[in-house]
Amino acid sequence: MDKLTAWMEKHILPIAAKIGGQKHLVALRDAFIGTMPATMAGSVAVMINAIIRDLPPQFWPDYDASTIPIISQIIEVNGFVWNGTLAIAGLIFAFSWGYNLAKAYKVDELAGGIVGVATLVQGIAFSYSTNIKGAIPKELVESINQGTADTGWSATSHGITAGGWGWLNLNHLNGNAYFTVMILGAISVIIFSKLMLADFTIKMPDSVPPAVSKAFSAILPATISLYVIAIINFIVSKVSNGQLLIDLIQKYIAEPFLGLSQGFGALVIIQLAIQVFWFFGIHGMNVLAPVLEGIWGQAQLVNIDVFQKGYNGKTGTAAVLDAVKDGKAYLWVRGSFDAYTMFGGSGGTIVLILAILIFSKRADYLAVAKLSVGPGLFNINEPVMFGLPIVLNPIMFIPFILAPIVTTAIGYFATVLGLVAPVSQQVTWVVPPMLLSFLATGADWRAPIVTLVCMVVAFLIWAPFVLSANKMEEVD
Amino acid sequence: MICITSVMQQDAIIELLENDHSTNIQFKLKEKKGPKLFFDILEGDKQEAADLAKKLIKAAPWGSILYFQSIAV
């Protein structure tokens, strides 16, 4: 084991450290984390709606929250919170990404955030247009056309057209915008930062106050970087017959990429990588955060958005399931890992603690297990990871790697087969197991049962190794 | 005394902590036992020392990806 550790330290750690310390990836990770005040607030609003609007009809089909005083008002209030958070999660992320990227380059962070926002917004739809075909009476046509300037409606004898300018498309500002923000935001903010570092700025006399001087120094770099993005948007629009770059990125990059993340093989690879990193004393979540948050985190935001906003005239889980069929929502998202594999912490260690308390004859194991129960209930497993230890403990390697992969399979196939709703809420990882999956699935009562099955199976995987450890004491 | 548990970068951690003079807290390696590194605190509170050690390790170029524990003992 010492040789293996030395090998890991020599060959793997530097790579992990490079990934973990790479300034763009660190900025990306921090950009995702930076949006949390908004995304969590929005998630709380959606979750409350899930409990008071979507849960009761599972048991009382006649339940209609919109007709119940106070409940209907709470739902409306939650709608406001959602409007300012998850409905514009992409816009918030655009600022966070620009801010953190500028910070990584050690230039004006605020200006970087503003460049990030301007980059996204310049390329989104500012107008809408839709029409209904059918015979329209002449008097009605005249009446509609008289008010066109105010209403945006126009009519002919063959149909009505509704259109307007100045209506920003929320589908371009929510979680769907993440890939566009990551790509175009990186281009614009890196150009901005490089120009700032090259001192390609407007110089102000010393007598000018620092705040004014700072704002002025960012003008040229910001202008140039935003023009570069504008030219890209213009060219793409011309060569694609008026399509927006954000729609093309969504269709040809984001959706296929997120689609790939839904294969079981991808889940096994990422789960395996996380566990191996943890086992060898490397912070798996930190190293892989850009991947986890960039792919499955974005998929989760899409699910939350669909849950609240609705799809095909449905709301809640029914909307998410319909959207999944059309590739507009996802079965496995960031929170699915927490719900079905990380009960007690990475490796599903709460069941290991239970196995030790039942089967172990080792005083050291029992002492660590008793100390680890409390934190374990909240998915904190440092005491047991370092106390037993699990880290670099050859006997714990197999169950630590195997249990999460098997429970991933259980959670994944239960979701794919429709035995449980997909995760559609953002729940902080310290919420106790089973309650976490219940809340994360929009209050699906079947989710805690699936988690319980995962825990029982994980227990059966861990138990033989706890019994083996009993014999090791005699050897020691 | 504080205990740093880490299976990786042990020598780097010892060098980092023993050579840190940013505060009045001074670390001196007492014992190395498997993944556990025990440091005597020559001056200052041990809980503050554990927190400082955690902060210093996390700030190191390799620290952000290290899975470790820093506790006062």
Coordinates of C-alpha atoms in Angstrom, one line a residue:
Chain A
M1 CA 0.0 0.0 0.0
D2 CA 2.9 2.4 0.8
K3 CA 4.3 1.8 -2.7
L4 CA 0.9 2.5 -4.2
T5 CA 0.5 5.7 -2.2
A6 CA 4.0 6.8 -3.3
W7 CA 3.0 6.1 -6.9
M8 CA -0.2 8.0 -6.5
E9 CA 1.6 10.9 -4.9
K10 CA 4.1 11.0 -7.7
H11 CA 1.9 10.5 -10.7
I12 CA -1.8 11.1 -9.8
L13 CA -1.6 13.9 -7.2
P14 CA 0.2 16.3 -9.5
I15 CA -2.4 15.8 -12.2
A16 CA -5.2 16.2 -9.6
A17 CA -3.5 19.2 -8.2
K18 CA -3.2 20.7 -11.7
I19 CA -6.9 20.2 -12.3
G20 CA -7.8 21.4 -8.8
G21 CA -5.5 24.4 -9.1
Q22 CA -6.1 25.3 -12.8
K23 CA -7.3 28.9 -12.6
H24 CA -10.1 28.6 -15.2
L25 CA -11.4 25.4 -13.6
V26 CA -11.2 26.9 -10.1
A27 CA -13.0 30.0 -11.4
L28 CA -15.7 27.8 -13.0
R29 CA -16.1 25.8 -9.7
D30 CA -16.4 29.0 -7.7
A31 CA -18.8 30.5 -10.3
F32 CA -21.1 27.5 -9.8
I33 CA -20.8 27.8 -6.0
G34 CA -21.2 31.6 -6.2
T35 CA -24.7 31.2 -7.6
M36 CA -25.9 29.2 -4.6
P37 CA -27.5 32.0 -2.6
A38 CA -29.9 32.5 -5.5
T39 CA -30.3 28.9 -6.6
M40 CA -30.9 27.7 -3.1
A41 CA -33.4 30.4 -2.4
G42 CA -35.2 29.5 -5.6
S43 CA -35.0 25.8 -4.7
V44 CA -36.6 26.4 -1.3
A45 CA -39.5 28.2 -3.1
V46 CA -40.0 25.3 -5.6
M47 CA -39.7 22.8 -2.8
I48 CA -42.4 24.5 -0.7
N49 CA -44.6 24.5 -3.7
A50 CA -43.8 20.8 -4.3
I51 CA -45.0 20.0 -0.7
I52 CA -48.1 22.2 -0.6
R53 CA -49.1 22.0 -4.3
D54 CA -47.8 18.7 -5.7
L55 CA -47.6 16.3 -2.8
P56 CA -51.3 16.3 -1.6
P57 CA -52.8 15.3 -5.0
Q58 CA -50.8 12.0 -4.7
F59 CA -53.1 11.1 -1.8
W60 CA -56.2 13.3 -2.5
P61 CA -56.9 13.5 -6.2
D62 CA -59.4 16.3 -5.7
Y63 CA -56.9 18.6 -4.0
D64 CA -56.4 21.9 -5.8
A65 CA -54.0 24.2 -4.0
S66 CA -55.1 27.2 -6.1
T67 CA -58.5 27.2 -4.5
I68 CA -57.3 27.1 -0.9
P69 CA -56.7 30.4 0.9
I70 CA -53.3 31.1 2.3
I71 CA -51.9 28.0 0.4
S72 CA -52.6 29.7 -2.9
Q73 CA -51.0 33.0 -1.7
I74 CA -47.9 31.1 -0.4
I75 CA -47.6 29.6 -3.9
E76 CA -47.8 33.0 -5.5
V77 CA -45.1 34.4 -3.1
N78 CA -42.9 31.4 -4.0
G79 CA -43.4 32.4 -7.7
F80 CA -41.9 35.8 -7.1
V81 CA -38.9 34.2 -5.4
W82 CA -38.5 31.8 -8.4
N83 CA -38.8 34.7 -10.9
G84 CA -35.7 36.4 -9.3
T85 CA -33.6 33.2 -8.9
L86 CA -34.0 30.0 -10.9
A87 CA -35.9 31.6 -13.7
I88 CA -32.8 33.7 -14.4
A89 CA -30.2 31.3 -13.1
G90 CA -28.2 31.6 -16.4
L91 CA -28.0 35.4 -16.0
I92 CA -26.8 35.1 -12.4
F93 CA -24.3 32.5 -13.5
A94 CA -23.1 34.8 -16.2
F95 CA -22.2 37.4 -13.6
S96 CA -20.6 34.9 -11.3
W97 CA -18.5 33.3 -14.1
G98 CA -17.3 36.7 -15.3
Y99 CA -16.6 37.9 -11.8
N100 CA -14.6 34.7 -10.9
L101 CA -12.8 34.6 -14.1
A102 CA -11.7 38.2 -13.8
K103 CA -10.7 37.4 -10.2
A104 CA -8.6 34.5 -11.5
Y105 CA -6.7 36.9 -13.8
K106 CA -6.4 39.4 -10.9
V107 CA -8.2 42.2 -12.8
D108 CA -11.3 44.2 -12.0
E109 CA -13.8 41.6 -10.8
L110 CA -16.9 43.8 -10.9
A111 CA -16.2 44.8 -14.5
G112 CA -15.6 41.1 -15.3
G113 CA -19.0 40.2 -14.0
I114 CA -20.6 43.0 -16.0
V115 CA -18.8 41.8 -19.2
G116 CA -20.2 38.3 -18.4
V117 CA -23.8 39.6 -18.1
A118 CA -23.5 41.7 -21.2
T119 CA -22.0 38.8 -23.2
L120 CA -25.0 36.6 -22.5
V121 CA -27.8 39.2 -22.9
Q122 CA -26.5 40.6 -26.2
G123 CA -27.1 37.2 -27.8
I124 CA -30.6 36.3 -26.6
A125 CA -34.0 36.9 -28.1
F126 CA -35.5 40.3 -27.6
S127 CA -38.8 39.7 -29.4
Y128 CA -41.4 37.1 -29.9
S129 CA -43.9 36.4 -32.7
T130 CA -46.6 33.8 -33.0
N131 CA -49.7 33.5 -35.1
I132 CA -53.1 31.8 -35.2
K133 CA -54.6 30.9 -38.6
G134 CA -58.3 31.1 -39.2
A135 CA -61.0 33.3 -40.8
I136 CA -61.2 36.7 -39.0
P137 CA -64.2 39.0 -39.6
K138 CA -63.4 42.2 -41.3
E139 CA -64.6 44.4 -38.4
L140 CA -62.4 42.5 -36.0
V141 CA -59.3 42.8 -38.3
E142 CA -59.8 46.6 -38.4
S143 CA -60.3 46.7 -34.6
I144 CA -57.1 44.7 -33.9
N145 CA -55.0 46.6 -36.4
Q146 CA -56.0 49.9 -34.9
G147 CA -54.3 48.9 -31.6
T148 CA -51.2 47.2 -33.1
A149 CA -48.8 49.9 -31.8
D150 CA -49.9 49.2 -28.2
T151 CA -50.8 45.6 -28.2
G152 CA -48.4 44.0 -30.6
W153 CA -51.3 42.3 -32.3
S154 CA -52.0 42.5 -36.0
A155 CA -54.6 40.6 -38.1
T156 CA -55.6 39.8 -41.7
S157 CA -58.7 38.0 -42.9
H158 CA -56.6 34.7 -42.6
G159 CA -55.3 35.0 -39.1
I160 CA -53.9 36.9 -36.1
T161 CA -50.3 37.5 -35.4
A162 CA -49.0 38.5 -32.0
G163 CA -45.5 39.9 -31.7
G164 CA -43.6 42.3 -29.6
W165 CA -40.1 43.7 -29.0
G166 CA -38.5 44.0 -25.6
W167 CA -39.7 40.6 -24.3
L168 CA -36.6 38.8 -23.1
N169 CA -36.9 35.0 -23.5
L170 CA -36.6 33.3 -20.1
N171 CA -35.4 30.1 -21.8
H172 CA -32.3 32.1 -22.7
L173 CA -31.8 33.3 -19.2
N174 CA -32.4 30.2 -17.1
G175 CA -30.3 27.0 -16.7
N176 CA -30.4 26.5 -20.4
A177 CA -27.9 29.4 -20.8
Y178 CA -25.1 27.7 -18.8
F179 CA -23.2 26.3 -21.8
T180 CA -23.4 29.5 -23.8
V181 CA -22.3 31.4 -20.7
M182 CA -19.4 29.1 -20.1
I183 CA -18.2 29.3 -23.8
L184 CA -18.9 32.9 -24.8
G185 CA -18.3 34.2 -21.2
A186 CA -14.8 32.6 -21.2
I187 CA -14.0 34.2 -24.6
S188 CA -15.1 37.7 -23.6
V189 CA -13.8 37.8 -20.1
I190 CA -10.4 36.3 -21.0
I191 CA -10.1 39.0 -23.8
F192 CA -11.1 41.6 -21.3
S193 CA -8.7 40.3 -18.7
K194 CA -5.7 40.1 -21.1
L195 CA -6.3 43.6 -22.3
M196 CA -6.5 44.8 -18.7
L197 CA -3.2 43.0 -17.9
A198 CA -1.7 44.5 -21.1
D199 CA -2.7 47.9 -19.7
F200 CA -4.7 48.7 -22.8
T201 CA -6.7 51.1 -20.9
I202 CA -7.7 54.8 -20.7
K203 CA -5.4 56.5 -18.3
M204 CA -6.8 59.1 -16.0
P205 CA -4.9 61.8 -14.2
D206 CA -3.9 61.2 -10.6
S207 CA -6.4 63.8 -9.4
V208 CA -9.3 61.6 -10.5
P209 CA -10.9 59.5 -7.7
P210 CA -9.8 55.8 -7.7
A211 CA -13.4 54.5 -8.2
V212 CA -13.8 56.7 -11.3
S213 CA -10.3 55.8 -12.6
K214 CA -11.0 52.1 -12.1
A215 CA -14.2 52.2 -14.0
F216 CA -12.6 54.2 -16.9
S217 CA -9.7 51.7 -17.1
A218 CA -12.2 48.9 -17.8
I219 CA -13.9 50.7 -20.6
L220 CA -11.7 49.9 -23.6
P221 CA -11.1 46.2 -22.7
A222 CA -14.8 45.7 -22.0
T223 CA -15.8 47.4 -25.2
I224 CA -13.4 45.4 -27.3
S225 CA -14.4 42.1 -25.7
L226 CA -18.1 42.8 -26.2
Y227 CA -17.6 43.8 -29.8
V228 CA -15.8 40.5 -30.4
I229 CA -18.8 38.6 -29.1
A230 CA -21.2 40.8 -31.0
I231 CA -19.3 40.1 -34.3
I232 CA -19.5 36.4 -33.5
N233 CA -23.2 36.7 -32.9
F234 CA -23.7 38.7 -36.1
I235 CA -21.7 36.2 -38.3
V236 CA -23.6 33.2 -36.8
S237 CA -26.9 34.9 -37.4
K238 CA -26.0 35.6 -41.0
V239 CA -24.7 32.2 -41.9
S240 CA -27.5 30.3 -40.0
N241 CA -30.4 32.2 -41.5
G242 CA -31.2 34.3 -38.5
Q243 CA -30.8 31.7 -35.8
L244 CA -29.3 32.8 -32.5
L245 CA -26.0 31.4 -31.3
I246 CA -27.4 30.5 -27.9
D247 CA -30.0 28.3 -29.6
L248 CA -27.4 26.6 -31.7
I249 CA -25.2 26.0 -28.7
Q250 CA -28.1 24.6 -26.8
K251 CA -29.1 22.3 -29.6
Y252 CA -25.8 21.1 -30.9
I253 CA -23.6 21.2 -27.8
A254 CA -25.5 21.4 -24.5
E255 CA -28.3 18.9 -25.2
P256 CA -26.1 16.2 -26.8
F257 CA -23.5 16.6 -24.0
L258 CA -26.1 16.4 -21.2
G259 CA -27.7 13.5 -23.1
L260 CA -24.3 11.6 -22.8
S261 CA -24.3 12.2 -19.1
Q262 CA -27.5 10.2 -18.8
G263 CA -25.9 6.9 -19.7
F264 CA -25.2 4.4 -16.9
G265 CA -21.6 4.0 -18.1
A266 CA -20.9 7.8 -17.5
L267 CA -22.3 7.5 -14.0
V268 CA -20.1 4.5 -13.2
I269 CA -17.0 6.3 -14.5
I270 CA -17.6 9.5 -12.5
Q271 CA -18.6 7.5 -9.3
L272 CA -15.6 5.3 -9.6
A273 CA -13.3 8.4 -10.1
I274 CA -14.8 10.1 -7.0
Q275 CA -14.4 7.0 -4.8
V276 CA -10.8 6.3 -5.9
F277 CA -9.8 9.9 -5.3
W278 CA -11.4 9.8 -1.8
F279 CA -9.7 6.5 -1.0
F280 CA -6.3 7.8 -1.8
G281 CA -6.8 11.0 0.3
I282 CA -7.6 13.3 -2.6
H283 CA -10.7 15.5 -2.4
G284 CA -12.8 13.8 -5.1
M285 CA -15.6 16.3 -5.1
N286 CA -13.2 19.3 -5.3
V287 CA -11.3 17.8 -8.2
L288 CA -14.4 16.8 -10.1
A289 CA -16.6 19.8 -9.2
P290 CA -16.3 21.4 -12.7
V291 CA -17.6 18.2 -14.3
L292 CA -20.2 17.4 -11.6
E293 CA -21.6 20.9 -11.5
G294 CA -21.0 21.7 -15.2
I295 CA -22.9 18.7 -16.4
W296 CA -25.2 17.1 -13.8
G297 CA -25.6 20.4 -11.9
Q298 CA -26.9 22.1 -15.0
A299 CA -29.2 19.2 -15.7
Q300 CA -30.6 19.7 -12.2
L301 CA -31.3 23.3 -12.7
V302 CA -33.2 22.4 -15.9
N303 CA -35.3 19.9 -14.0
I304 CA -36.1 22.4 -11.2
D305 CA -37.1 24.9 -13.8
V306 CA -39.4 22.5 -15.6
F307 CA -40.9 21.4 -12.3
Q308 CA -41.9 24.9 -11.4
K309 CA -42.7 26.4 -14.8
G310 CA -44.4 23.3 -16.2
Y311 CA -44.3 21.5 -19.5
N312 CA -47.0 20.5 -22.0
G313 CA -49.6 22.0 -19.7
K314 CA -48.4 20.0 -16.7
T315 CA -46.6 21.0 -13.6
G316 CA -44.4 19.3 -11.0
T317 CA -43.0 15.8 -11.6
A318 CA -45.5 15.1 -14.4
A319 CA -44.0 18.0 -16.3
V320 CA -40.4 16.8 -15.7
L321 CA -41.3 13.3 -16.9
D322 CA -42.9 14.7 -20.1
A323 CA -39.9 16.9 -20.7
V324 CA -37.5 14.0 -20.2
K325 CA -39.3 12.2 -23.1
D326 CA -38.5 15.2 -25.3
G327 CA -34.9 15.5 -24.1
K328 CA -35.8 18.8 -22.3
A329 CA -35.2 17.4 -18.7
Y330 CA -33.1 14.7 -17.2
L331 CA -33.5 11.5 -15.2
W332 CA -30.1 11.7 -13.4
V333 CA -28.9 15.0 -12.1
R334 CA -26.4 16.2 -9.5
G335 CA -28.7 15.6 -6.5
S336 CA -29.3 12.0 -7.6
F337 CA -25.8 11.1 -6.4
D338 CA -26.7 12.6 -3.0
A339 CA -30.1 10.9 -2.8
Y340 CA -29.0 7.3 -3.7
T341 CA -25.3 6.9 -3.1
M342 CA -24.0 9.3 -0.4
F343 CA -26.1 8.4 2.6
G344 CA -23.9 9.2 5.5
G345 CA -21.3 10.6 3.2
S346 CA -19.3 9.4 0.2
G347 CA -19.3 5.5 0.1
G348 CA -22.7 5.3 1.9
T349 CA -20.8 5.1 5.2
I350 CA -23.9 5.5 7.5
V351 CA -24.5 1.8 6.8
L352 CA -20.9 0.9 7.5
I353 CA -21.3 2.6 11.0
L354 CA -24.4 0.5 11.5
A355 CA -22.6 -2.7 10.4
I356 CA -19.8 -2.0 12.8
L357 CA -22.2 -1.4 15.7
I358 CA -23.9 -4.7 15.0
F359 CA -21.0 -7.0 13.9
S360 CA -17.7 -5.5 15.0
K361 CA -15.8 -7.0 17.9
R362 CA -13.0 -4.4 17.7
A363 CA -13.0 -1.8 20.4
D364 CA -11.3 0.7 18.1
Y365 CA -14.0 0.3 15.4
L366 CA -16.8 0.5 17.9
A367 CA -15.4 3.7 19.5
V368 CA -15.1 5.3 16.1
A369 CA -18.5 4.2 15.0
K370 CA -20.2 5.6 18.1
L371 CA -18.5 9.0 17.5
S372 CA -19.4 8.9 13.9
V373 CA -23.2 8.3 14.2
G374 CA -24.1 12.0 14.8
P375 CA -22.1 13.5 12.0
G376 CA -23.1 10.5 9.8
L377 CA -26.8 11.3 10.1
F378 CA -26.0 14.6 8.3
N379 CA -23.8 12.9 5.7
I380 CA -20.5 14.0 7.3
N381 CA -18.1 11.1 7.3
E382 CA -14.6 12.5 8.1
P383 CA -14.6 10.8 11.6
V384 CA -15.1 7.4 10.1
M385 CA -13.0 8.0 7.0
F386 CA -10.0 9.0 9.1
G387 CA -10.9 7.2 12.3
L388 CA -11.1 3.6 11.1
P389 CA -9.6 4.6 8.7
I390 CA -11.2 3.9 5.4
V391 CA -8.6 6.1 3.5
L392 CA -5.8 3.7 2.4
N393 CA -7.3 0.8 4.3
P394 CA -7.0 -2.2 1.9
I395 CA -9.8 -4.1 3.5
M396 CA -12.2 -1.2 3.0
F397 CA -11.2 -0.5 -0.6
I398 CA -13.7 -3.0 -2.2
P399 CA -16.9 -2.0 -0.4
F400 CA -16.0 1.7 -0.5
I401 CA -15.7 1.5 -4.3
L402 CA -18.4 -1.1 -4.9
A403 CA -21.3 0.1 -2.6
P404 CA -21.8 3.5 -4.3
I405 CA -21.6 2.0 -7.8
V406 CA -24.3 -0.7 -6.9
T407 CA -26.5 1.9 -5.3
T408 CA -26.1 4.2 -8.3
A409 CA -27.4 1.3 -10.4
I410 CA -30.4 0.9 -8.1
G411 CA -31.3 4.6 -8.0
Y412 CA -30.6 4.9 -11.8
F413 CA -32.7 2.0 -12.9
A414 CA -35.5 2.7 -10.4
T415 CA -35.7 6.2 -12.0
V416 CA -35.4 5.0 -15.6
L417 CA -38.1 2.4 -15.0
G418 CA -40.4 5.0 -13.5
L419 CA -40.4 3.5 -10.0
V420 CA -39.4 6.8 -8.6
A421 CA -39.6 10.4 -9.8
P422 CA -36.4 12.1 -11.1
V423 CA -34.6 14.4 -8.8
S424 CA -36.1 17.9 -9.4
Q425 CA -35.2 19.9 -6.3
Q426 CA -31.9 21.2 -5.0
V427 CA -31.5 20.0 -1.4
T428 CA -28.4 20.8 0.6
W429 CA -26.3 17.6 1.1
V430 CA -26.4 17.8 4.9
V431 CA -30.1 16.8 5.0
P432 CA -30.4 13.3 6.5
P433 CA -30.7 10.4 4.1
M434 CA -34.2 9.4 3.0
L435 CA -35.6 12.8 3.9
L436 CA -33.1 14.2 1.3
S437 CA -34.4 11.9 -1.4
F438 CA -38.0 12.6 -0.4
L439 CA -37.5 16.4 -0.8
A440 CA -35.2 16.1 -3.8
T441 CA -37.8 14.2 -5.8
G442 CA -40.4 16.8 -5.2
A443 CA -41.9 14.9 -2.3
D444 CA -42.2 11.5 -4.0
W445 CA -43.0 9.1 -1.1
R446 CA -41.4 6.2 -3.1
A447 CA -37.9 7.9 -3.1
P448 CA -37.1 7.2 0.6
I449 CA -38.0 3.5 -0.1
V450 CA -35.5 3.4 -3.0
T451 CA -32.9 5.0 -0.7
L452 CA -33.7 2.4 2.0
V453 CA -33.2 -0.4 -0.6
C454 CA -29.9 1.2 -1.5
M455 CA -28.9 1.4 2.1
V456 CA -29.8 -2.3 2.8
V457 CA -27.8 -3.4 -0.3
A458 CA -24.9 -1.2 0.8
F459 CA -25.1 -2.7 4.3
L460 CA -24.9 -6.2 2.8
I461 CA -21.8 -5.1 0.8
W462 CA -20.1 -3.5 3.9
A463 CA -21.0 -6.2 6.5
P464 CA -18.6 -9.0 5.3
F465 CA -15.7 -6.7 5.4
V466 CA -16.5 -5.5 8.9
L467 CA -16.6 -9.2 9.9
S468 CA -13.2 -9.7 8.2
A469 CA -11.8 -6.8 10.1
N470 CA -12.7 -8.7 13.3
K471 CA -10.2 -11.4 12.2
M472 CA -7.6 -8.9 11.4
E473 CA -7.4 -7.9 15.0
E474 CA -6.3 -11.4 15.9
V475 CA -3.6 -11.2 13.3
D476 CA -2.4 -7.8 14.6
Chain B
M1 CA -0.9 19.4 20.3
I2 CA -2.7 19.1 16.9
C3 CA -3.1 16.1 14.6
I4 CA -3.2 16.4 10.8
T5 CA -4.4 13.3 9.1
S6 CA -3.5 13.0 5.5
V7 CA -2.1 10.2 3.4
M8 CA -0.7 12.5 0.8
Q9 CA 1.9 15.3 0.9
Q10 CA 3.0 14.5 4.4
D11 CA 6.5 15.9 3.9
A12 CA 5.1 19.0 2.3
I13 CA 2.7 19.5 5.2
I14 CA 5.5 19.2 7.7
E15 CA 7.7 21.7 5.8
L16 CA 4.8 24.1 5.4
L17 CA 3.7 24.1 9.0
E18 CA 7.2 24.1 10.6
N19 CA 8.3 27.0 8.4
D20 CA 5.2 29.1 8.9
H21 CA 5.9 32.3 10.8
S22 CA 2.7 34.2 9.8
T23 CA 1.4 34.2 13.4
N24 CA 2.8 33.6 16.8
I25 CA 1.7 30.0 16.6
Q26 CA 4.7 27.7 16.0
F27 CA 4.4 24.1 14.9
K28 CA 6.9 21.4 15.7
L29 CA 6.5 17.8 14.4
K30 CA 6.3 15.4 17.4
E31 CA 5.3 12.1 15.9
K32 CA 4.4 10.5 12.5
K33 CA 2.1 7.6 12.9
G34 CA 0.7 6.3 9.6
P35 CA -1.5 9.0 8.0
K36 CA -1.4 11.0 11.3
L37 CA 1.1 13.8 11.9
F38 CA 1.2 15.1 15.5
F39 CA 2.5 18.6 16.0
D40 CA 3.4 20.3 19.3
I41 CA 2.3 23.8 19.5
L42 CA 5.1 25.8 20.9
E43 CA 3.0 28.9 21.4
G44 CA -0.7 29.7 21.1
D45 CA -4.0 28.0 21.5
K46 CA -4.2 24.4 20.1
Q47 CA -7.7 25.0 18.5
E48 CA -6.5 28.1 16.8
A49 CA -3.4 26.2 15.7
A50 CA -5.6 23.4 14.2
D51 CA -7.6 26.1 12.3
L52 CA -4.5 27.8 11.1
A53 CA -3.0 24.5 9.9
K54 CA -6.1 23.8 8.0
K55 CA -6.0 27.3 6.4
L56 CA -2.4 27.0 5.5
I57 CA -2.7 23.6 3.9
K58 CA -5.8 24.7 1.9
A59 CA -3.9 27.7 0.6
A60 CA -1.0 25.6 -0.6
P61 CA -1.0 24.8 -4.4
W62 CA -1.9 21.2 -3.7
G63 CA -4.1 21.9 -0.7
S64 CA -7.4 22.5 -2.5
I65 CA -7.6 18.9 -3.6
L66 CA -6.1 17.2 -0.5
Y67 CA -8.5 15.2 1.7
F68 CA -7.3 15.8 5.2
Q69 CA -8.3 16.4 8.8
S70 CA -6.9 18.9 11.2
I71 CA -7.9 18.6 14.9
A72 CA -6.7 19.7 18.3
V73 CA -5.9 16.8 20.5

